[in-house]
Coordinates of N, CA and C in Angstrom, one line a residue:
X1 N 102.0 75.2 87.6 CA 102.7 75.9 88.6 C 101.9 77.2 88.9
X2 N 101.4 77.9 87.9 CA 100.8 79.2 88.1 C 99.5 79.0 89.0
X3 N 98.8 77.9 88.8 CA 97.6 77.7 89.6 C 97.9 77.4 91.0
X4 N 99.0 76.6 91.2 CA 99.5 76.3 92.6 C 99.9 77.6 93.3
X5 N 100.7 78.4 92.6 CA 101.2 79.7 93.2 C 100.0 80.6 93.6
X6 N 99.0 80.6 92.7 CA 97.8 81.5 93.0 C 97.1 80.9 94.2
X7 N 97.0 79.6 94.3 CA 96.4 79.0 95.5 C 97.2 79.4 96.8
X8 N 98.5 79.4 96.7 CA 99.4 79.8 97.9 C 99.1 81.2 98.3
X9 N 99.0 82.1 97.3 CA 98.7 83.5 97.6 C 97.4 83.7 98.2
X10 N 96.3 83.0 97.7 CA 95.0 83.1 98.3 C 95.0 82.5 99.7
X11 N 95.6 81.4 99.9 CA 95.7 80.7 101.2 C 96.4 81.6 102.2
X12 N 97.5 82.2 101.8 CA 98.3 83.1 102.7 C 97.4 84.3 103.1
X13 N 96.6 84.9 102.2 CA 95.7 86.0 102.5 C 94.7 85.5 103.5
X14 N 94.1 84.3 103.3 CA 93.1 83.8 104.2 C 93.7 83.5 105.6
X15 N 94.8 82.9 105.7 CA 95.4 82.6 107.0 C 96.0 83.8 107.7
X16 N 96.2 84.9 107.0 CA 96.8 86.1 107.6 C 95.9 86.7 108.7
X17 N 94.6 86.3 108.7 CA 93.7 86.8 109.7 C 94.0 86.3 111.1
X18 N 94.7 85.2 111.2 CA 95.1 84.6 112.5 C 96.2 85.4 113.1
X19 N 96.0 86.2 114.2 CA 97.0 87.0 114.8 C 98.2 86.2 115.4
X20 N 98.0 84.9 115.7 CA 99.0 84.1 116.4 C 100.0 83.5 115.4
X21 N 99.7 83.6 114.1 CA 100.5 82.9 113.1 C 100.9 83.9 112.0
X22 N 102.1 84.0 111.6 CA 102.5 84.9 110.5 C 102.6 84.0 109.2
X23 N 101.8 84.3 108.2 CA 101.8 83.5 107.0 C 102.0 84.4 105.8
X24 N 102.9 84.1 104.9 CA 103.1 84.8 103.7 C 103.3 83.8 102.5
X25 N 103.2 84.3 101.3 CA 103.6 83.5 100.2 C 104.9 84.1 99.6
X26 N 105.7 83.2 98.9 CA 107.0 83.7 98.4 C 107.2 83.2 97.0
X27 N 107.8 84.0 96.2 CA 108.1 83.6 94.8 C 109.6 83.7 94.6
X28 N 110.2 82.6 94.1 CA 111.7 82.6 93.9 C 112.2 83.3 92.7
X29 N 111.3 83.8 91.9 CA 111.7 84.4 90.6 C 112.0 83.3 89.6
X30 N 112.4 83.6 88.4 CA 112.7 82.6 87.4 C 114.0 82.0 87.8
X31 N 114.0 80.7 88.2 CA 115.2 80.1 88.7 C 115.6 78.9 87.9
X32 N 116.8 78.7 87.6 CA 117.3 77.6 86.7 C 117.2 76.3 87.5
X33 N 116.1 75.6 87.3 CA 115.8 74.3 88.0 C 115.5 73.3 86.9
X34 N 115.5 72.0 87.3 CA 115.1 70.9 86.4 C 113.6 71.1 85.9
X35 N 112.8 71.7 86.8 CA 111.4 72.0 86.4 C 111.3 73.0 85.3
X36 N 112.1 74.0 85.3 CA 112.1 75.0 84.2 C 112.7 74.3 82.9
X37 N 113.7 73.5 83.1 CA 114.2 72.7 81.9 C 113.1 71.9 81.3
X38 N 112.4 71.1 82.1 CA 111.3 70.3 81.6 C 110.2 71.0 81.0
X39 N 109.8 72.2 81.6 CA 108.7 72.9 81.1 C 109.0 73.7 79.8
X40 N 110.2 74.3 79.7 CA 110.6 75.2 78.7 C 111.6 74.7 77.7
X41 N 112.4 73.7 78.1 CA 113.4 73.1 77.1 C 114.3 74.2 76.6
X42 N 114.5 74.2 75.3 CA 115.4 75.2 74.6 C 114.8 76.6 74.6
X43 N 113.5 76.7 74.9 CA 112.9 78.0 75.0 C 113.2 78.8 76.3
X44 N 113.8 78.1 77.2 CA 114.1 78.8 78.5 C 115.1 80.0 78.3
X45 N 115.7 80.1 77.2 CA 116.6 81.2 76.9 C 115.8 82.5 76.9
X46 N 114.5 82.5 76.7 CA 113.7 83.7 76.7 C 113.4 84.2 78.1
X47 N 113.7 83.3 79.1 CA 113.5 83.7 80.5 C 114.8 84.3 81.2
X48 N 115.9 84.3 80.4 CA 117.2 84.7 81.0 C 117.1 86.2 81.3
X49 N 117.9 86.6 82.3 CA 118.8 85.8 83.1 C 118.0 85.0 84.2
X50 N 118.3 83.8 84.2 CA 117.7 82.9 85.3 C 118.6 83.0 86.5
X51 N 117.9 82.9 87.7 CA 118.6 82.9 88.9 C 119.2 81.6 89.2
X52 N 120.3 81.6 90.0 CA 120.9 80.3 90.5 C 119.9 79.8 91.6
X53 N 120.1 78.5 92.0 CA 119.3 77.9 93.1 C 119.4 78.8 94.3
X54 N 120.6 79.2 94.7 CA 120.7 80.1 95.9 C 120.0 81.4 95.8
X55 N 120.1 82.0 94.6 CA 119.4 83.3 94.4 C 117.9 83.1 94.5
X56 N 117.4 81.9 94.0 CA 115.9 81.7 94.2 C 115.5 81.4 95.6
X57 N 116.4 80.8 96.4 CA 116.0 80.4 97.7 C 116.3 81.5 98.7
X58 N 117.2 82.5 98.4 CA 117.6 83.5 99.3 C 116.5 84.3 100.0
X59 N 115.5 84.7 99.2 CA 114.4 85.4 99.7 C 113.6 84.6 100.7
X60 N 113.4 83.3 100.5 CA 112.6 82.5 101.4 C 113.4 82.2 102.7
X61 N 114.7 82.1 102.6 CA 115.6 82.0 103.7 C 115.5 83.2 104.6
X62 N 115.5 84.4 103.9 CA 115.4 85.7 104.7 C 114.1 85.7 105.4
X63 N 113.0 85.3 104.8 CA 111.7 85.4 105.4 C 111.7 84.5 106.7
X64 N 112.4 83.5 106.7 CA 112.5 82.6 107.9 C 113.2 83.2 109.1
X65 N 114.1 84.2 108.9 CA 114.8 84.8 110.0 C 114.6 86.3 110.2
X66 N 113.8 86.9 109.3 CA 113.5 88.3 109.4 C 112.7 88.6 110.6
X67 N 112.9 89.8 111.1 CA 112.1 90.3 112.3 C 110.6 90.3 111.9
X68 N 109.8 89.6 112.7 CA 108.4 89.5 112.4 C 107.7 90.9 112.2
X69 N 108.2 91.9 112.9 CA 107.6 93.2 112.8 C 107.7 93.8 111.4
X70 N 108.7 93.3 110.7 CA 109.0 93.9 109.3 C 108.3 93.1 108.2
X71 N 107.5 92.1 108.6 CA 106.9 91.2 107.6 C 105.4 91.5 107.5
X72 N 104.9 91.7 106.3 CA 103.5 92.0 106.1 C 102.7 90.7 106.0
X73 N 101.8 90.4 107.0 CA 101.0 89.2 106.9 C 100.2 89.1 105.6
X74 N 100.2 87.9 105.0 CA 99.4 87.6 103.8 C 100.0 88.1 102.6
X75 N 101.2 88.7 102.6 CA 101.8 89.3 101.4 C 102.5 88.2 100.6
X76 N 102.7 88.6 99.3 CA 103.5 87.8 98.4 C 104.9 88.4 98.3
X77 N 105.9 87.7 98.7 CA 107.3 88.3 98.7 C 108.1 87.8 97.5
X78 N 108.9 88.7 97.0 CA 109.9 88.4 96.0 C 111.0 89.4 96.3
X79 N 112.2 88.9 96.4 CA 113.4 89.7 96.7 C 113.2 90.6 97.9
X80 N 112.7 90.0 99.0 CA 112.5 90.6 100.3 C 111.5 91.8 100.3
X81 N 110.6 91.8 99.3 CA 109.7 92.9 99.1 C 108.3 92.4 98.8
X82 N 107.3 92.9 99.4 CA 105.9 92.5 99.1 C 105.6 93.0 97.6
X83 N 104.9 92.1 96.9 CA 104.6 92.3 95.5 C 103.1 92.5 95.3
X84 N 102.8 93.1 94.2 CA 101.4 93.1 93.8 C 100.9 91.7 93.5
X85 N 99.7 91.3 94.0 CA 99.3 90.0 93.9 C 98.2 89.7 92.9
X86 N 97.5 90.7 92.5 CA 96.3 90.6 91.6 C 96.5 91.4 90.4
X87 N 96.2 90.8 89.3 CA 96.2 91.6 88.0 C 94.8 91.8 87.6
X88 N 94.5 92.9 87.0 CA 93.2 93.3 86.5 C 93.3 93.7 85.0
X89 N 92.3 93.5 84.3 CA 92.3 93.9 82.9 C 91.4 93.1 82.1
X90 N 91.4 93.2 80.8 CA 90.4 92.5 79.9 C 90.6 91.0 79.9
X91 N 91.8 90.5 80.2 CA 92.1 89.1 80.2 C 92.2 88.5 81.5
X92 N 92.0 89.3 82.6 CA 92.1 88.8 84.0 C 90.8 89.0 84.7
X93 N 90.6 88.1 85.7 CA 89.4 88.3 86.6 C 89.9 88.4 88.0
X94 N 89.2 89.1 88.8 CA 89.6 89.2 90.3 C 88.8 88.1 91.0

């Protein structure tokens, strides 16, 4: 999942150069889904509080109807807000 999300972020940045199309990436936050159950099992308690399915989808639904002038092209959105996309440090590479 992490590699796929990273790919979405990089693709959104690349496609943001097209002035005719608004492209962003979106993160639902830690949401209580079957995928989280399968990946974390009983350890998912460490991720709590998990979001409901609606809470996870709400930000993406908002992006679909928000005024285009208020959306930052190529951004990564979580909770209707652009987020930092890149981490730097001894264990990360840009």
